[in-house]
Amino acid sequence: MGTSPCVLIALFSACWITNVIHSLPLTTTPDCSTGLTVHLGEIDEGYTGDIEIIPSVPDGGLELNLELCPQCSEFLEFISSFTNATLRTKKPLDTEAFRETAGVVSYQINCTSSRVENGRTLIVRDLNDNAPVFEKEEYRANVSETSPVGEIVVQVKAVDADFSPAHNHITYSIQPPSQTFEASGSGQILLKERLNYTIASQYNFTAKAQDDAGNFSQTQVIINIIDQLRPEFEYNPYEASVPENQVSLPSIALPLPQSTNSVTSDVLNYTSLFWLPLYILDLLFYQVGPVLEVLPAPIQANPSEESNYTIIYSISEVSPSDYQNNFNVDQVTGVIRVVTELDFEEIKDNINISVKASLEIDSTRTANTLVMY
Ligand SMILES: *[C@@H]1O[C@H](CO)[C@@H](O)[C@H](O)[C@H]1NC(C)=O
Ligand SMILES: *[C@@H]1O[C@H](CO)[C@@H](O)[C@H](O)[C@H]1NC(C)=O
Ligand SMILES: *[C@@H]1O[C@H](CO)[C@@H](O)[C@H](O)[C@H]1NC(C)=O
Ligand SMILES: *[C@@H]1O[C@H](CO)[C@@H](O)[C@H](O)[C@H]1NC(C)=O
Ligand SMILES: *[C@@H]1O[C@H](CO)[C@@H](O)[C@H](O)[C@H]1NC(C)=O
Ligand SMILES: *[C@@H]1O[C@H](CO)[C@@H](O)[C@H](O)[C@H]1NC(C)=O
Ligand SMILES: *[C@@H]1O[C@H](CO)[C@@H](O)[C@H](O)[C@H]1NC(C)=O
Ligand SMILES: *[C@@H]1O[C@H](CO)[C@@H](O)[C@H](O)[C@H]1NC(C)=O
Ligand SMILES: *[C@@H]1O[C@H](CO)[C@@H](O)[C@H](O)[C@H]1NC(C)=O
């Protein structure tokens, strides 16, 4: 086995070796008169062992200068005796530690007596020895169910510590694949279809970040859907009363004999037997009776601003339940009428009417309010 020609040249003059892959360790001889720069070649990261062996130490000795690579002191040690010296690793070489110099390790072996520097460079090749790591263990987001398709609901981010772009490129995905969400190349989680709180109020899935070698890590993504379409009553409770001119219940606007001396001329007195059949017809077909005057404002439930779905009102309960059949709510307007005459003498306390508003397209979306009469 012959010695590499360059090492022979290196014995006598400065030699710069580039792109030559040596196997380490390399045997060298420092030049204490003019200095000798040697490129030691390339080695895969993770290497441990001897890097440079100096079989013959010049008079006065040698010392290691790590001014150009402060972090090298963590990885390299220099063992020198009067006769020989060895530069070796203290721990496995890691390209990521030499990120600032793109994986190049530079140091100098000084001749102590002449103070001449012998430069050394070694390239630590990047391997795919790091998997992507998510910045958070869990990502959470609140998303309105009215969000449009394509909206970014949350941004996840993983970092792959590997130095070279070939080894730190990340692909994001959702596990298991979802029909509702998808991951973009930069870790944005996007909406693929319209949400519906009735169908799912929470999504819990895994986001995966994988590098090109297949190393990956995962994180939990929890998305809460905001129940945006549920109607909301403006007030709860409402207070109701029957306007005084309507207390003689029930009443309806029907053709009347003109009355000049009565303020309640438009109110018919149904105790008159004459009107009874009409009154029953009204109840059956028009359900007309005195309108409850409701404070602080007419009963109204609003859907969210973005929604224009139709709301349907109904009475869910009347307390005391004896009065269950006395009231009726207009399902479109929310106007409550007294449809069966109430005996005011009998009513000791108040009557509570529970009114429900629900969406026409989704009867599970409801809101309730109390109307205290
Ligand atoms: C030699 O190495 C020492 C550190 O060990 C450093 O202080 C000095 O600047 C280096 N160079 C010379 C020319 O002495
Ligand atoms: C290097 O020096 C040490 C300490 O003096 C000695 O034990 C060892 O045998 C030497 N190695 C070589 C290869 O000469
Ligand atoms: C990354 O993948 C490479 C090639 O499959 C493998 O050798 C290495 O051990 C993996 N590293 C990690 C940290 O998973
Ligand atoms: C989601 O909404 C809940 C309740 O309003 C709140 O406590 C939480 O901080 C919100 N989360 C995010 C990520 O905005
Ligand atoms: C999400 O799912 C994981 C695994 O199924 C479970 O461990 C976790 O508790 C769930 N988180 C929530 C907030 O539902
Ligand atoms: C309704 O008719 C009854 C009997 O005819 C009468 O006693 C009562 O005063 C009438 N009420 C009104 C408001 O006209
Ligand atoms: C809601 O409004 C949009 C336009 O603002 C309209 O296209 C749609 O038909 C409306 N839907 C209903 C149920 O009224
Ligand atoms: C009506 O509701 C109010 C408030 O919840 C309550 O204090 C009252 O007892 C209820 N009255 C009846 C008759 O249920
Ligand atoms: C949401 O899903 C429910 C149940 O399938 C359905 O009744 C409702 O119409 C849906 N809402 C919308 C806005 O599509």
Short mmCIF file of C-alpha atoms and ligand atoms in Angstrom, two decimals:
data_model
loop_
_atom_site.label_atom_id
_atom_site.label_comp_id
_atom_site.label_asym_id
_atom_site.label_seq_id
_atom_site.Cartn_x
_atom_site.Cartn_y
_atom_site.Cartn_z
CA MET A 1 0.00 0.00 0.00
CA GLY A 2 1.55 3.28 -1.14
CA THR A 3 1.03 6.61 0.51
CA SER A 4 -1.30 9.05 -1.25
CA PRO A 5 0.80 11.30 -3.55
CA CYS A 6 -0.70 14.36 -2.02
CA VAL A 7 0.40 13.32 1.43
CA LEU A 8 3.91 12.94 0.05
CA ILE A 9 3.70 16.43 -1.43
CA ALA A 10 2.25 17.64 1.83
CA LEU A 11 5.43 16.58 3.55
CA PHE A 12 7.32 19.27 1.67
CA SER A 13 4.92 21.99 0.65
CA ALA A 14 1.48 23.37 1.17
CA CYS A 15 -1.13 21.19 -0.44
CA TRP A 16 -4.83 21.95 -0.88
CA ILE A 17 -6.77 18.82 -1.60
CA THR A 18 -10.32 19.28 -2.73
CA ASN A 19 -13.12 16.83 -3.38
CA VAL A 20 -11.01 13.88 -2.45
CA ILE A 21 -12.71 11.47 -0.12
CA HIS A 22 -10.22 10.06 2.32
CA SER A 23 -10.97 7.50 4.84
CA LEU A 24 -10.12 8.85 8.24
CA PRO A 25 -7.82 9.09 10.06
CA LEU A 26 -5.37 10.94 7.88
CA THR A 27 -1.69 10.92 8.74
CA THR A 28 -0.14 14.39 8.55
CA THR A 29 3.03 16.25 9.32
CA PRO A 30 2.71 19.89 10.39
CA ASP A 31 5.06 22.41 8.78
CA CYS A 32 6.44 24.62 11.51
CA SER A 33 8.30 27.01 9.18
CA THR A 34 5.68 28.13 6.64
CA GLY A 35 2.52 26.27 7.67
CA LEU A 36 0.62 23.68 5.69
CA THR A 37 -3.09 23.68 4.94
CA VAL A 38 -4.69 20.27 4.45
CA HIS A 39 -8.20 19.45 3.41
CA LEU A 40 -8.99 16.21 5.15
CA GLY A 41 -11.85 15.33 2.81
CA GLU A 42 -15.43 14.40 3.55
CA ILE A 43 -16.92 12.11 6.11
CA ASP A 44 -20.53 11.17 6.88
CA GLU A 45 -21.97 12.70 9.97
CA GLY A 46 -22.12 10.35 12.92
CA TYR A 47 -18.41 9.50 12.52
CA THR A 48 -16.49 8.71 15.70
CA GLY A 49 -12.78 7.95 16.05
CA ASP A 50 -9.44 9.36 15.01
CA ILE A 51 -9.46 12.15 12.45
CA GLU A 52 -5.81 13.10 12.12
CA ILE A 53 -2.68 11.34 13.34
CA ILE A 54 0.61 13.20 13.58
CA PRO A 55 3.31 10.54 14.10
CA SER A 56 6.10 12.98 14.71
CA VAL A 57 5.64 16.01 16.91
CA PRO A 58 8.11 18.84 16.25
CA ASP A 59 10.25 20.33 19.01
CA GLY A 60 8.28 22.65 21.22
CA GLY A 61 5.11 20.69 20.63
CA LEU A 62 1.74 21.35 18.95
CA GLU A 63 -1.47 22.87 20.07
CA LEU A 64 -5.03 22.85 18.72
CA ASN A 65 -6.55 26.19 17.77
CA LEU A 66 -10.35 26.19 17.56
CA GLU A 67 -10.83 29.93 17.09
CA LEU A 68 -12.49 29.35 13.71
CA CYS A 69 -14.88 26.75 15.11
CA PRO A 70 -15.87 27.38 18.71
CA GLN A 71 -18.45 24.58 18.71
CA CYS A 72 -15.72 22.11 17.63
CA SER A 73 -14.51 21.89 21.23
CA GLU A 74 -17.66 19.90 21.90
CA PHE A 75 -16.73 17.34 19.25
CA LEU A 76 -12.92 17.30 18.95
CA GLU A 77 -10.03 16.60 21.29
CA PHE A 78 -6.32 16.78 20.71
CA ILE A 79 -4.09 14.27 22.48
CA SER A 80 -0.45 15.17 22.15
CA SER A 81 2.71 13.67 23.64
CA PHE A 82 6.34 14.49 22.98
CA THR A 83 6.46 12.00 20.14
CA ASN A 84 3.05 11.85 18.53
CA ALA A 85 -0.37 13.54 18.47
CA THR A 86 -3.90 12.53 17.54
CA LEU A 87 -6.96 14.62 16.82
CA ARG A 88 -10.11 12.59 17.45
CA THR A 89 -13.78 12.88 18.15
CA LYS A 90 -15.23 13.34 21.61
CA LYS A 91 -18.69 12.52 20.31
CA PRO A 92 -20.24 11.66 16.92
CA LEU A 93 -19.84 14.43 14.35
CA ASP A 94 -23.13 16.18 13.61
CA THR A 95 -23.58 18.31 10.47
CA GLU A 96 -26.36 20.23 12.17
CA ALA A 97 -23.84 21.55 14.71
CA PHE A 98 -21.78 22.98 11.83
CA ARG A 99 -24.81 24.53 10.14
CA GLU A 100 -23.24 28.01 10.04
CA THR A 101 -20.33 26.76 7.96
CA ALA A 102 -22.48 24.43 5.85
CA GLY A 103 -20.99 21.35 7.48
CA VAL A 104 -17.36 22.41 7.13
CA VAL A 105 -15.20 21.91 10.22
CA SER A 106 -12.11 24.15 10.33
CA TYR A 107 -9.33 24.07 12.89
CA GLN A 108 -5.64 24.78 13.12
CA ILE A 109 -2.72 22.87 14.50
CA ASN A 110 -0.20 25.42 15.78
CA CYS A 111 3.44 24.88 16.23
CA THR A 112 3.93 26.18 19.74
CA SER A 113 7.51 27.39 19.32
CA SER A 114 7.30 29.02 15.88
CA ARG A 115 3.62 30.01 16.27
CA VAL A 116 3.00 28.83 12.71
CA GLU A 117 -0.53 27.71 11.90
CA ASN A 118 -1.43 24.56 9.95
CA GLY A 119 -5.00 24.86 8.72
CA ARG A 120 -7.34 21.88 8.47
CA THR A 121 -10.77 21.51 6.93
CA LEU A 122 -13.11 18.55 7.03
CA ILE A 123 -16.54 18.35 5.45
CA VAL A 124 -19.12 16.53 7.54
CA ARG A 125 -21.66 15.22 5.04
CA ASP A 126 -25.34 15.59 5.96
CA LEU A 127 -27.29 12.39 6.36
CA ASN A 128 -31.03 12.15 6.90
CA ASP A 129 -30.65 11.56 10.62
CA ASN A 130 -33.46 13.78 11.84
CA ALA A 131 -37.18 13.36 11.53
CA PRO A 132 -39.47 16.41 11.25
CA VAL A 133 -40.70 17.60 14.66
CA PHE A 134 -43.93 19.53 15.17
CA GLU A 135 -43.62 22.79 17.05
CA LYS A 136 -46.67 21.89 19.16
CA GLU A 137 -47.97 18.60 20.54
CA GLU A 138 -51.50 19.71 19.83
CA TYR A 139 -53.17 22.30 17.63
CA ARG A 140 -56.63 23.62 18.39
CA ALA A 141 -58.91 25.88 16.45
CA ASN A 142 -62.46 27.16 16.61
CA VAL A 143 -64.03 27.28 13.19
CA SER A 144 -67.34 28.78 12.20
CA GLU A 145 -69.60 26.35 10.41
CA THR A 146 -70.27 29.08 7.87
CA SER A 147 -66.59 29.15 6.81
CA PRO A 148 -66.20 28.87 3.06
CA VAL A 149 -64.53 25.90 1.38
CA GLY A 150 -60.81 26.57 1.01
CA GLU A 151 -60.50 28.54 4.23
CA ILE A 152 -57.37 27.96 6.32
CA VAL A 153 -58.61 26.64 9.65
CA VAL A 154 -55.24 26.14 11.34
CA GLN A 155 -51.55 26.24 10.45
CA VAL A 156 -49.38 23.39 11.69
CA LYS A 157 -45.59 23.54 11.49
CA ALA A 158 -42.85 20.98 11.78
CA VAL A 159 -39.11 21.52 11.50
CA ASP A 160 -36.62 18.95 10.24
CA ALA A 161 -33.23 19.65 11.78
CA ASP A 162 -31.32 18.11 8.90
CA PHE A 163 -29.07 20.65 7.25
CA SER A 164 -29.45 19.96 3.56
CA PRO A 165 -32.65 20.76 1.66
CA ALA A 166 -32.74 17.22 0.31
CA HIS A 167 -33.05 15.92 3.83
CA ASN A 168 -35.22 18.56 5.47
CA HIS A 169 -38.03 18.79 2.93
CA ILE A 170 -41.36 18.13 4.63
CA THR A 171 -44.67 16.85 3.27
CA TYR A 172 -47.78 17.37 5.40
CA SER A 173 -50.83 15.15 5.46
CA ILE A 174 -53.90 14.34 7.53
CA GLN A 175 -54.26 10.87 9.03
CA PRO A 176 -56.55 9.19 8.30
CA PRO A 177 -57.34 11.12 5.11
CA SER A 178 -60.38 13.29 5.70
CA GLN A 179 -63.13 14.41 3.36
CA THR A 180 -63.52 17.60 5.35
CA PHE A 181 -59.93 18.83 5.73
CA GLU A 182 -56.70 18.64 3.75
CA ALA A 183 -53.13 19.77 4.38
CA SER A 184 -51.27 22.08 2.05
CA GLY A 185 -47.55 21.84 1.30
CA SER A 186 -46.80 24.49 3.89
CA GLY A 187 -48.85 22.89 6.68
CA GLN A 188 -52.05 24.87 6.29
CA ILE A 189 -55.11 22.82 7.15
CA LEU A 190 -57.80 23.80 4.67
CA LEU A 191 -61.53 23.24 4.58
CA LYS A 192 -62.57 20.87 1.77
CA GLU A 193 -66.35 20.94 2.27
CA ARG A 194 -68.97 22.93 4.10
CA LEU A 195 -69.26 22.22 7.82
CA ASN A 196 -72.49 21.39 9.60
CA TYR A 197 -72.52 21.52 13.39
CA THR A 198 -75.43 19.06 13.51
CA ILE A 199 -73.34 16.45 11.71
CA ALA A 200 -70.11 17.05 13.64
CA SER A 201 -69.36 19.56 16.36
CA GLN A 202 -65.70 18.54 16.74
CA TYR A 203 -63.01 17.03 14.56
CA ASN A 204 -60.04 15.28 16.09
CA PHE A 205 -57.39 14.03 13.71
CA THR A 206 -53.67 13.56 13.30
CA ALA A 207 -51.42 15.76 11.19
CA LYS A 208 -48.31 14.06 9.87
CA ALA A 209 -45.06 15.67 8.73
CA GLN A 210 -42.80 13.39 6.72
CA ASP A 211 -39.41 13.97 5.14
CA ASP A 212 -38.34 12.47 1.84
CA ALA A 213 -36.66 9.51 3.54
CA GLY A 214 -39.94 8.62 5.23
CA ASN A 215 -39.03 9.83 8.72
CA PHE A 216 -42.09 11.42 10.25
CA SER A 217 -43.79 12.71 13.33
CA GLN A 218 -47.41 13.37 14.19
CA THR A 219 -49.43 15.88 16.13
CA GLN A 220 -53.04 16.06 17.29
CA VAL A 221 -55.39 18.58 15.69
CA ILE A 222 -58.66 19.36 17.43
CA ILE A 223 -61.14 21.56 15.61
CA ASN A 224 -64.25 22.78 17.37
CA ILE A 225 -67.07 23.85 15.14
CA ILE A 226 -68.90 26.98 16.19
CA ASP A 227 -72.65 26.51 16.16
CA GLN A 228 -73.20 29.59 14.06
CA LEU A 229 -76.65 28.84 12.67
CA ARG A 230 -78.44 28.28 15.97
CA PRO A 231 -81.10 30.97 16.38
CA GLU A 232 -80.92 33.27 19.36
CA PHE A 233 -83.71 35.13 21.08
CA GLU A 234 -83.13 38.79 21.62
CA TYR A 235 -84.51 38.61 25.16
CA ASN A 236 -85.14 35.99 27.79
CA PRO A 237 -87.57 36.34 29.47
CA TYR A 238 -90.14 38.47 27.74
CA GLU A 239 -93.02 39.92 29.68
CA ALA A 240 -96.46 39.67 28.16
CA SER A 241 -99.83 41.19 28.75
CA VAL A 242 -103.10 41.50 26.87
CA PRO A 243 -103.79 45.07 25.88
CA GLU A 244 -106.70 46.42 27.90
CA ASN A 245 -109.00 46.91 24.96
CA GLN A 246 -108.76 43.19 24.25
CA VAL A 247 -109.45 41.71 27.68
CA SER A 248 -112.91 40.55 26.81
CA LEU A 249 -111.65 37.51 25.04
CA PRO A 250 -111.56 36.37 22.40
CA SER A 251 -112.03 38.80 19.61
CA ILE A 252 -111.70 39.19 15.92
CA ALA A 253 -112.18 41.87 13.35
CA LEU A 254 -115.41 40.99 11.64
CA PRO A 255 -118.03 43.11 9.95
CA LEU A 256 -119.63 45.04 12.76
CA PRO A 257 -122.76 47.00 13.23
CA GLN A 258 -121.52 50.56 13.55
CA SER A 259 -121.27 51.60 17.14
CA THR A 260 -120.70 55.26 17.89
CA ASN A 261 -120.45 55.28 21.65
CA SER A 262 -117.96 52.50 22.28
CA VAL A 263 -114.18 52.67 22.20
CA THR A 264 -114.12 48.91 21.71
CA SER A 265 -116.22 49.07 18.60
CA ASP A 266 -113.78 46.88 16.70
CA VAL A 267 -113.95 44.20 19.37
CA LEU A 268 -116.75 41.75 19.24
CA ASN A 269 -118.25 40.26 22.32
CA TYR A 270 -118.36 36.57 21.60
CA THR A 271 -120.45 35.82 24.66
CA SER A 272 -123.18 36.66 22.25
CA LEU A 273 -124.47 33.38 20.96
CA PHE A 274 -124.98 34.92 17.58
CA TRP A 275 -121.24 34.98 16.90
CA LEU A 276 -120.33 31.66 18.43
CA PRO A 277 -120.24 29.58 15.21
CA LEU A 278 -118.05 32.18 13.55
CA TYR A 279 -115.80 32.23 16.57
CA ILE A 280 -115.36 28.45 16.43
CA LEU A 281 -114.61 28.68 12.72
CA ASP A 282 -112.00 31.29 13.51
CA LEU A 283 -110.39 29.10 16.10
CA LEU A 284 -110.31 26.15 13.76
CA PHE A 285 -109.12 27.86 10.64
CA TYR A 286 -107.53 31.16 11.53
CA GLN A 287 -106.67 30.71 15.17
CA VAL A 288 -107.29 34.31 15.71
CA GLY A 289 -107.44 35.80 19.17
CA PRO A 290 -106.01 38.75 21.08
CA VAL A 291 -102.36 39.30 20.48
CA LEU A 292 -100.15 39.27 23.54
CA GLU A 293 -98.31 42.50 23.95
CA VAL A 294 -94.73 41.46 24.64
CA LEU A 295 -92.01 43.56 26.25
CA PRO A 296 -89.31 44.75 25.88
CA ALA A 297 -89.78 44.06 22.15
CA PRO A 298 -91.78 41.74 19.95
CA ILE A 299 -90.58 38.14 20.19
CA GLN A 300 -87.80 37.57 17.72
CA ALA A 301 -85.08 35.02 17.29
CA ASN A 302 -82.23 35.88 14.97
CA PRO A 303 -80.06 33.51 13.06
CA SER A 304 -76.41 34.51 12.80
CA GLU A 305 -75.66 37.42 10.51
CA GLU A 306 -74.33 35.18 7.78
CA SER A 307 -77.41 32.98 7.70
CA ASN A 308 -80.81 33.72 6.26
CA TYR A 309 -82.44 30.39 7.03
CA THR A 310 -86.10 30.53 7.97
CA ILE A 311 -87.00 30.28 11.64
CA ILE A 312 -90.08 28.48 12.89
CA TYR A 313 -91.63 29.38 16.25
CA SER A 314 -93.56 27.02 18.44
CA ILE A 315 -94.76 26.77 22.04
CA SER A 316 -92.92 23.99 23.81
CA GLU A 317 -94.53 24.28 27.22
CA VAL A 318 -97.03 26.29 29.20
CA SER A 319 -96.85 26.43 32.97
CA PRO A 320 -99.19 25.83 34.75
CA SER A 321 -100.05 23.16 32.19
CA ASP A 322 -103.79 23.82 32.61
CA TYR A 323 -103.29 26.71 30.19
CA GLN A 324 -101.56 24.56 27.57
CA ASN A 325 -104.34 25.13 25.05
CA ASN A 326 -104.97 28.78 25.67
CA PHE A 327 -102.10 30.09 23.58
CA ASN A 328 -100.90 29.81 20.08
CA VAL A 329 -97.80 31.20 18.39
CA ASP A 330 -97.60 32.20 14.76
CA GLN A 331 -94.82 29.98 13.44
CA VAL A 332 -93.58 32.64 11.04
CA THR A 333 -93.92 35.88 13.02
CA GLY A 334 -93.65 34.65 16.61
CA VAL A 335 -96.79 36.56 17.57
CA ILE A 336 -98.61 34.90 20.47
CA ARG A 337 -102.37 34.97 20.63
CA VAL A 338 -104.78 33.91 23.29
CA VAL A 339 -106.97 31.46 21.44
CA THR A 340 -109.14 30.18 24.24
CA GLU A 341 -110.65 32.51 26.71
CA LEU A 342 -108.81 32.79 29.97
CA ASP A 343 -110.62 33.15 33.24
CA PHE A 344 -108.68 35.96 34.81
CA GLU A 345 -110.27 35.38 38.20
CA GLU A 346 -108.72 31.94 38.28
CA ILE A 347 -105.19 32.97 37.40
CA LYS A 348 -103.43 33.42 40.71
CA ASP A 349 -99.81 33.58 39.67
CA ASN A 350 -98.34 34.24 36.28
CA ILE A 351 -98.41 31.91 33.29
CA ASN A 352 -95.09 30.96 31.73
CA ILE A 353 -95.08 30.24 28.02
CA SER A 354 -91.92 28.56 26.73
CA VAL A 355 -91.34 29.53 23.12
CA LYS A 356 -89.00 27.63 20.88
CA ALA A 357 -87.39 28.88 17.69
CA SER A 358 -85.93 26.32 15.31
CA LEU A 359 -84.45 26.38 11.86
CA GLU A 360 -86.70 25.19 9.09
CA ILE A 361 -83.83 23.21 7.51
CA ASP A 362 -82.60 21.72 10.79
CA SER A 363 -85.00 21.11 13.66
CA THR A 364 -82.10 20.34 16.02
CA ARG A 365 -81.04 23.99 15.90
CA THR A 366 -83.26 25.51 18.50
CA ALA A 367 -83.38 28.34 20.98
CA ASN A 368 -85.78 28.79 23.85
CA THR A 369 -87.16 31.77 25.66
CA LEU A 370 -89.68 32.32 28.41
CA VAL A 371 -92.67 34.57 27.96
CA MET A 372 -94.10 35.47 31.36
CA TYR A 373 -97.74 36.38 31.24
C1 LIG B 1 -2.31 29.14 17.95
O1 LIG B 1 -3.25 28.62 18.84
C2 LIG B 1 -3.60 29.45 19.94
C3 LIG B 1 -4.65 28.76 20.74
O2 LIG B 1 -4.31 27.50 21.02
C4 LIG B 1 -4.10 30.79 19.50
O3 LIG B 1 -4.27 31.64 20.60
C5 LIG B 1 -3.12 31.41 18.52
O4 LIG B 1 -3.68 32.61 18.01
C6 LIG B 1 -2.81 30.44 17.40
N1 LIG B 1 -2.00 31.05 16.38
C7 LIG B 1 -0.76 31.48 16.56
C8 LIG B 1 -0.13 32.06 15.33
O5 LIG B 1 -0.17 31.35 17.58
C1 LIG B 2 2.34 8.04 21.00
O1 LIG B 2 2.76 8.53 22.27
C2 LIG B 2 2.34 7.78 23.35
C3 LIG B 2 2.75 8.47 24.63
O2 LIG B 2 4.08 8.82 24.62
C4 LIG B 2 2.87 6.38 23.26
O3 LIG B 2 2.40 5.59 24.35
C5 LIG B 2 2.44 5.76 21.96
O4 LIG B 2 3.02 4.50 21.80
C6 LIG B 2 2.84 6.63 20.80
N1 LIG B 2 2.25 6.11 19.59
C7 LIG B 2 2.95 5.94 18.49
C8 LIG B 2 2.19 5.38 17.32
O5 LIG B 2 4.13 6.20 18.42
C1 LIG B 3 -34.52 8.63 8.84
O1 LIG B 3 -34.58 7.80 7.71
C2 LIG B 3 -33.34 7.20 7.40
C3 LIG B 3 -33.49 6.44 6.09
O2 LIG B 3 -34.67 5.65 6.14
C4 LIG B 3 -32.90 6.30 8.55
O3 LIG B 3 -31.66 5.74 8.28
C5 LIG B 3 -32.78 7.16 9.80
O4 LIG B 3 -32.49 6.40 10.91
C6 LIG B 3 -34.07 7.90 10.07
N1 LIG B 3 -33.86 8.83 11.17
C7 LIG B 3 -34.76 9.09 12.08
C8 LIG B 3 -34.40 10.07 13.12
O5 LIG B 3 -35.84 8.55 12.06
C1 LIG B 4 -62.22 28.35 21.32
O1 LIG B 4 -63.34 28.84 22.02
C2 LIG B 4 -63.29 28.56 23.40
C3 LIG B 4 -64.60 28.98 24.02
O2 LIG B 4 -64.97 30.25 23.62
C4 LIG B 4 -62.11 29.28 24.03
O3 LIG B 4 -62.02 28.98 25.40
C5 LIG B 4 -60.84 28.80 23.33
O4 LIG B 4 -59.74 29.53 23.82
C6 LIG B 4 -60.95 28.99 21.84
N1 LIG B 4 -59.81 28.37 21.23
C7 LIG B 4 -59.10 28.93 20.26
C8 LIG B 4 -57.96 28.16 19.72
O5 LIG B 4 -59.38 30.04 19.84
C1 LIG B 5 -58.54 13.02 20.13
O1 LIG B 5 -58.30 11.69 19.78
C2 LIG B 5 -57.24 11.09 20.50
C3 LIG B 5 -57.03 9.70 19.94
O2 LIG B 5 -58.21 9.10 19.54
C4 LIG B 5 -57.58 11.06 21.98
O3 LIG B 5 -56.52 10.50 22.70
C5 LIG B 5 -57.82 12.47 22.44
O4 LIG B 5 -58.22 12.48 23.79
C6 LIG B 5 -58.89 13.13 21.60
N1 LIG B 5 -58.99 14.52 22.01
C7 LIG B 5 -60.13 15.15 22.12
C8 LIG B 5 -60.07 16.56 22.59
O5 LIG B 5 -61.18 14.61 21.84
C1 LIG B 6 -120.54 41.03 26.44
O1 LIG B 6 -121.82 40.45 26.49
C2 LIG B 6 -122.24 40.22 27.82
C3 LIG B 6 -123.58 39.54 27.77
O2 LIG B 6 -124.27 39.93 26.67
C4 LIG B 6 -122.25 41.54 28.59
O3 LIG B 6 -122.60 41.27 29.93
C5 LIG B 6 -120.92 42.19 28.58
O4 LIG B 6 -120.91 43.44 29.21
C6 LIG B 6 -120.45 42.34 27.13
N1 LIG B 6 -119.08 42.86 27.14
C7 LIG B 6 -118.65 43.83 26.36
C8 LIG B 6 -117.20 44.20 26.50
O5 LIG B 6 -119.36 44.34 25.55
C1 LIG B 7 -79.79 33.57 1.46
O1 LIG B 7 -79.19 34.66 0.81
C2 LIG B 7 -78.51 34.34 -0.37
C3 LIG B 7 -77.88 35.59 -0.91
O2 LIG B 7 -77.51 36.46 0.11
C4 LIG B 7 -79.46 33.73 -1.38
O3 LIG B 7 -78.75 33.34 -2.53
C5 LIG B 7 -80.14 32.53 -0.78
O4 LIG B 7 -81.09 32.02 -1.67
C6 LIG B 7 -80.81 32.91 0.51
N1 LIG B 7 -81.33 31.71 1.14
C7 LIG B 7 -82.51 31.69 1.72
C8 LIG B 7 -82.92 30.39 2.35
O5 LIG B 7 -83.23 32.68 1.77
C1 LIG B 8 -92.33 31.25 35.66
O1 LIG B 8 -90.94 31.42 35.56
C2 LIG B 8 -90.36 32.18 36.62
C3 LIG B 8 -88.94 32.40 36.32
O2 LIG B 8 -88.33 31.20 35.95
C4 LIG B 8 -90.59 31.42 37.94
O3 LIG B 8 -90.05 32.18 38.99
C5 LIG B 8 -92.05 31.20 38.14
O4 LIG B 8 -92.27 30.43 39.30
C6 LIG B 8 -92.64 30.50 36.94
N1 LIG B 8 -94.08 30.43 37.10
C7 LIG B 8 -94.77 29.35 36.76
C8 LIG B 8 -96.21 29.44 36.98
O5 LIG B 8 -94.24 28.36 36.29
C1 LIG B 9 -77.03 19.93 8.61
O1 LIG B 9 -77.30 18.58 8.79
C2 LIG B 9 -78.63 18.31 9.21
C3 LIG B 9 -78.72 16.85 9.54
O2 LIG B 9 -78.25 16.09 8.48
C4 LIG B 9 -79.60 18.76 8.13
O3 LIG B 9 -80.91 18.54 8.56
C5 LIG B 9 -79.38 20.24 7.86
O4 LIG B 9 -80.17 20.65 6.80
C6 LIG B 9 -77.93 20.55 7.55
N1 LIG B 9 -77.73 21.98 7.54
C7 LIG B 9 -77.32 22.62 6.48
C8 LIG B 9 -77.15 24.08 6.62
O5 LIG B 9 -77.09 22.05 5.45
#
